[in-house]
XYZ file of C-alpha atoms in Angstrom:
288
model
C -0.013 37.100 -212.156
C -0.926 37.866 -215.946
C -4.258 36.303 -216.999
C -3.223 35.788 -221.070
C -6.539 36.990 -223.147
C -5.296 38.132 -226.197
C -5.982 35.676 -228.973
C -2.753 36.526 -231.050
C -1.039 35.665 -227.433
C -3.127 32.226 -226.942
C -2.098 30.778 -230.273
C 1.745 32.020 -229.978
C 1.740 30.256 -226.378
C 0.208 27.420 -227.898
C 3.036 26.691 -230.403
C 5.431 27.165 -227.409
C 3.762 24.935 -224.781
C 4.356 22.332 -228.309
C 7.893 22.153 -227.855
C 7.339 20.987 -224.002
C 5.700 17.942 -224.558
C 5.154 15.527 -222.974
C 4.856 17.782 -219.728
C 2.485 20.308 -221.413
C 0.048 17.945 -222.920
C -2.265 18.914 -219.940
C -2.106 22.686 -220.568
C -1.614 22.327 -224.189
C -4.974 20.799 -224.592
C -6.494 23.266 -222.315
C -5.006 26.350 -224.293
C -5.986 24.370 -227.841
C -9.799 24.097 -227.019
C -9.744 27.964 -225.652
C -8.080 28.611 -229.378
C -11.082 26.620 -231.102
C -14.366 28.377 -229.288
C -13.614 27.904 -225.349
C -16.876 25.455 -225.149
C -15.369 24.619 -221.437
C -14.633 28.748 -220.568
C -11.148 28.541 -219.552
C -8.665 30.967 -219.338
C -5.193 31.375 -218.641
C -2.802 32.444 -215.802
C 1.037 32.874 -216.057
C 3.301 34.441 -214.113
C 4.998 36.424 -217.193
C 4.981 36.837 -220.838
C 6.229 36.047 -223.280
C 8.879 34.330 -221.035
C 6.543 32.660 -218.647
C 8.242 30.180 -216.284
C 4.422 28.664 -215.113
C 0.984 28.801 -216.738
C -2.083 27.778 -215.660
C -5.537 26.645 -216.968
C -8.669 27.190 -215.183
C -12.881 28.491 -215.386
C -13.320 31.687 -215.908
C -14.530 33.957 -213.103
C -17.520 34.990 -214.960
C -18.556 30.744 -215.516
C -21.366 29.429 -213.018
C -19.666 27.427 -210.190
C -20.634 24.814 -208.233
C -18.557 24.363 -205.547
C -18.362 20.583 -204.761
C -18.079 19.868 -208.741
C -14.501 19.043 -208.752
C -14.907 17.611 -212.263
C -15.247 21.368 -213.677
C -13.660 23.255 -211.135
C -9.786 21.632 -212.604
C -6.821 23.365 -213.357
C -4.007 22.111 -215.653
C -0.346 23.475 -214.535
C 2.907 23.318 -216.310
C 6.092 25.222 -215.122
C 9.287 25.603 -216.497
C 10.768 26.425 -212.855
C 9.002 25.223 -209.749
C 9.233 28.637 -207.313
C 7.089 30.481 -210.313
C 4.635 28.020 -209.802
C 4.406 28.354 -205.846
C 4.179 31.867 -206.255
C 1.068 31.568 -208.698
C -0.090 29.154 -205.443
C 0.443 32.080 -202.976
C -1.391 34.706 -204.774
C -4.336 34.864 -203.614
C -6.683 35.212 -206.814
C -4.985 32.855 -208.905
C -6.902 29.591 -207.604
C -10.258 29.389 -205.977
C -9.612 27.733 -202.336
C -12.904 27.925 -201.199
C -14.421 25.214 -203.652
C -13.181 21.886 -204.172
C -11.083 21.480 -207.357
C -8.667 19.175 -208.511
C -5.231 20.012 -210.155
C -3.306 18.567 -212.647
C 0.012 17.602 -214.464
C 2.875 15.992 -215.586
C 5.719 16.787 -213.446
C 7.047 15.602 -210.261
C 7.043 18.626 -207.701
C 3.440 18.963 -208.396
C 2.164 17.149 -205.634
C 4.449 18.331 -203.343
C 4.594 22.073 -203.767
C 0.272 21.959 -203.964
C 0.058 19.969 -201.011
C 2.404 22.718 -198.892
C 0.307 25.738 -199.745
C -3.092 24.056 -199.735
C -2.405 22.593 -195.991
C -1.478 26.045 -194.992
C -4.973 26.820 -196.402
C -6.819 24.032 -194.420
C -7.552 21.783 -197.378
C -7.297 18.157 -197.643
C -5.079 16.562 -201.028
C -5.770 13.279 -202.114
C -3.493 11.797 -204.977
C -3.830 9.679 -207.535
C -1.094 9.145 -209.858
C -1.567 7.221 -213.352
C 0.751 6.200 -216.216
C 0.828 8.720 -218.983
C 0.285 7.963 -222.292
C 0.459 8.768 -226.324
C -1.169 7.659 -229.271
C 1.280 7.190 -232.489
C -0.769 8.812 -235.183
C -3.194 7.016 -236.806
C -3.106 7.219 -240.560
C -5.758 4.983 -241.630
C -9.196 4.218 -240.175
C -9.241 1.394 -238.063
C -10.643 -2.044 -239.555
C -14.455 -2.146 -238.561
C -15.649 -4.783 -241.484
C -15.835 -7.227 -238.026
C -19.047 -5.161 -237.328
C -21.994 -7.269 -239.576
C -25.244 -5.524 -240.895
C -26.715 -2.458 -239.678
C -25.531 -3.231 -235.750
C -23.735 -3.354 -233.751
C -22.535 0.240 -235.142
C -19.537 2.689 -234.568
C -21.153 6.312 -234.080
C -20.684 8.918 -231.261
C -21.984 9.374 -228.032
C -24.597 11.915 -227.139
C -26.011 13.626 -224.504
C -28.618 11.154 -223.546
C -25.993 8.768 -222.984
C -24.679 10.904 -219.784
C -26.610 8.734 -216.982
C -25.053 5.171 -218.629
C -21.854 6.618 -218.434
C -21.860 8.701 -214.650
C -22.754 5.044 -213.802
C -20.486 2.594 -215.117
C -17.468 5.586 -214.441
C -15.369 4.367 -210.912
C -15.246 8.244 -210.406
C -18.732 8.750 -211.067
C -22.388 8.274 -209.424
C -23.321 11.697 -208.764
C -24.789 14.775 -209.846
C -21.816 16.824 -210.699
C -20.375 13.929 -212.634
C -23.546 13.488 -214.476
C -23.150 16.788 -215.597
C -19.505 17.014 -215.947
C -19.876 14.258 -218.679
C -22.846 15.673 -220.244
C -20.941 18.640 -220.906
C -17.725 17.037 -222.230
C -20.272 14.853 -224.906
C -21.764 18.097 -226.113
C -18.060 19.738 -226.071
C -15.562 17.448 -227.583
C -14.798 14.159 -230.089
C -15.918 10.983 -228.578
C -16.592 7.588 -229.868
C -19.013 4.358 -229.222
C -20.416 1.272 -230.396
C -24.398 1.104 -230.455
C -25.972 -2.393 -229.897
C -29.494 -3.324 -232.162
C -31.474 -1.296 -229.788
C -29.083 1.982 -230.050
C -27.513 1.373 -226.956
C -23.952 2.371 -226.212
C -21.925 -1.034 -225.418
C -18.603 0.504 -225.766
C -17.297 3.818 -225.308
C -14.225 6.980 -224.827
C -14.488 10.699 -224.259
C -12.759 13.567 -224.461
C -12.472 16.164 -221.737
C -11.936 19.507 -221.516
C -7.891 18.912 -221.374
C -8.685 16.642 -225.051
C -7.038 14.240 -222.573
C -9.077 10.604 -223.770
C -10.900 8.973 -221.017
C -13.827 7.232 -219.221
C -12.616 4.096 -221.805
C -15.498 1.269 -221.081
C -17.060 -1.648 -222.521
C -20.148 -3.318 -220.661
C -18.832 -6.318 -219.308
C -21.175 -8.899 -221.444
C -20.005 -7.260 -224.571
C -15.959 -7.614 -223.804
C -13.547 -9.377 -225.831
C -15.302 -8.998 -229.453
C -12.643 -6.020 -230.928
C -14.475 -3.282 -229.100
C -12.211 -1.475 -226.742
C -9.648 -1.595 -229.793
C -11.622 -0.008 -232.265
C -12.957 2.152 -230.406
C -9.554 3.691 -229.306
C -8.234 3.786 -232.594
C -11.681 5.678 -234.076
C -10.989 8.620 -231.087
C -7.339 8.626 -231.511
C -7.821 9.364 -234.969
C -10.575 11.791 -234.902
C -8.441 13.542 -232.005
C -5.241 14.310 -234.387
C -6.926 15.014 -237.686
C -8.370 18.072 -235.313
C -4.632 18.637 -234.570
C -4.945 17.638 -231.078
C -2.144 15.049 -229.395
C -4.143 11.713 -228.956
C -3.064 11.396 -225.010
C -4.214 9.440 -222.037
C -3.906 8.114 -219.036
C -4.228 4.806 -216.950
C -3.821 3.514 -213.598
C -1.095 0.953 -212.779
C -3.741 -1.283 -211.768
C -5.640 -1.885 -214.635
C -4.142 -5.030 -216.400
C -6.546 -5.171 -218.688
C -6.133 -1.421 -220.202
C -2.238 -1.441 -220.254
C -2.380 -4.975 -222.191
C -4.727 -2.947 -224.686
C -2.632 0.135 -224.839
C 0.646 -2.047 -225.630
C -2.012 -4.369 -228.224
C -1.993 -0.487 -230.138
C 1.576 0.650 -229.573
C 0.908 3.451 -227.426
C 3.828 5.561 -226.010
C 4.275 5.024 -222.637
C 5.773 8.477 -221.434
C 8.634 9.007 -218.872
C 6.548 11.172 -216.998
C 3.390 10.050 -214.515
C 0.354 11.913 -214.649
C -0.526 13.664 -211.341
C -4.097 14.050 -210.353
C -4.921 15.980 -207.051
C -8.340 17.072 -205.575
C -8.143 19.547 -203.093
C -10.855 19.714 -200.493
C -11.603 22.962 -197.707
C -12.374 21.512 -194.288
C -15.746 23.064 -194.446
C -16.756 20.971 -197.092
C -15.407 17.722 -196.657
C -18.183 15.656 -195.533
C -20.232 16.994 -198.821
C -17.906 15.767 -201.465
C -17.913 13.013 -203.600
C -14.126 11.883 -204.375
């Protein structure tokens, strides 16, 4: 295990992870917010360099850790030859196993090969699996002349806005998701429309692998151009910062899919692998 710290090192790996897309968009994103400041203070694990056949993303030692906050406790893993990975797996310093933490990726062993070591370890894996996609880049601002007078307005999200969005999120309605997404609104880009009182109606984020997410309009404000505009506006934002405009969505959502193909987004031959690992001693305290 190397842990990569050298910022001449960061940015060469970054232009190499590049060439890898789509599977590297997870650690790419991850390695490109470490190169611009580290807000989320990550670091980087690979088993060799410069001819690394896995690297990882995850917190730094040194960052404060709360143990059920799976949100913040992620890693992002890409590997150019599975067995490299497993070996990062069966070191034992390489990921924290006595928190719960989620992993993910782009490639198909992923599950697999986690789910192996971490069962040997006594943790639980739960799945989910999404379609992965890409923004073609945006060169023009989206049309937002439908939006009359002073509101509703297109502006960003901030901080205050964390409890709104911890409750309309399926994933949220806790505390470490409350503060997961306060964090990723002070961090990185994100994008919303304000009704006449200044209230967020529509909304994406960023997280901390400048993956966009948490998409959401209130239901009594759907169908009026939102959702659109608002992915367009974040998409945009994302690559004039140089950053792939990338995302993900279940296979269930109808209504997000028929959106994505509405903006000719790249669906990607690859599926997007989410997996939260969970220590039997913590199980019952959790919120998946």
């Amino acid at each position: 295990m190397l842990v990569l710290n050298c910022s001449t090192k960061l940015l060469i790996l970054e232009k190499m992870l590049k060439t890898c897309f789509p599977e590297s968009f997870k650690v790419y994103g991850a390695v490109m917010n470490i190169n611009r400041g580290n807000p989320f203070q990550k670091e980087v694990v690979l088993d060799s360099w410069p001819d690394f056949k896995a690297v990882i993303t995850r917190r730094q030692r040194e960052a404060e850790v709360d143990n059920l906050d799976h949100y913040t406790n992620a890693y992002a893993v890409f590997y150019k030859d599975v067995r490299a990975y497993r070996q990062l797996l069966e070191e034992c310093d390489v990921f924290n196993w006595d928190q719960v933490f989620q992993i993910q990726g782009l490639q198909s062993e992923l599950y697999d090969v986690s789910k192996v070591v971490a069962n040997s370890k006594q943790l639980n894996v739960k799945l989910t699996s999404f379609k992965a996609v890409c923004f073609s880049p945006v060169s023009t601002l989206p049309d937002a002349s439908f939006l009359k007078g002073p509101s509703p307005r297109l502006t960003y999200l901030s901080v205050a806005d964390a409890d709104l969005l911890n409750r309309t999120w399926s994933r949220g309605g806790n505390e470490q998701c409350l503060r997961y997404i306060a964090n990723l609104i002070a961090c990185f880009p994100s994008v919303c429309v304000r009704d006449e009182k200044g209230n967020p109606v529509s909304w994406s984020i960023t997280d901390q692998f400048a993956t966009m997410c948490h998409g959401y309009t209130l239901p009594e404000h759907r169908r009026k151009g939102y959702s659109r505009l608002v992915a367009l506006t974040l998409a945009r934002k994302l690559q004039s910062r140089g950053f792939p405009s990338q995302g993900n969505v279940l296979d269930d959502n109808t209504a997000s899919i028929s959106l994505l193909k509405s903006l000719h987004a790249e669906f990607l031959p690859c599926r997007f692998h989410r997996l939260i690992l969970t220590p039997a001693t913590l199980s019952g305290q959790s919120h998946l």
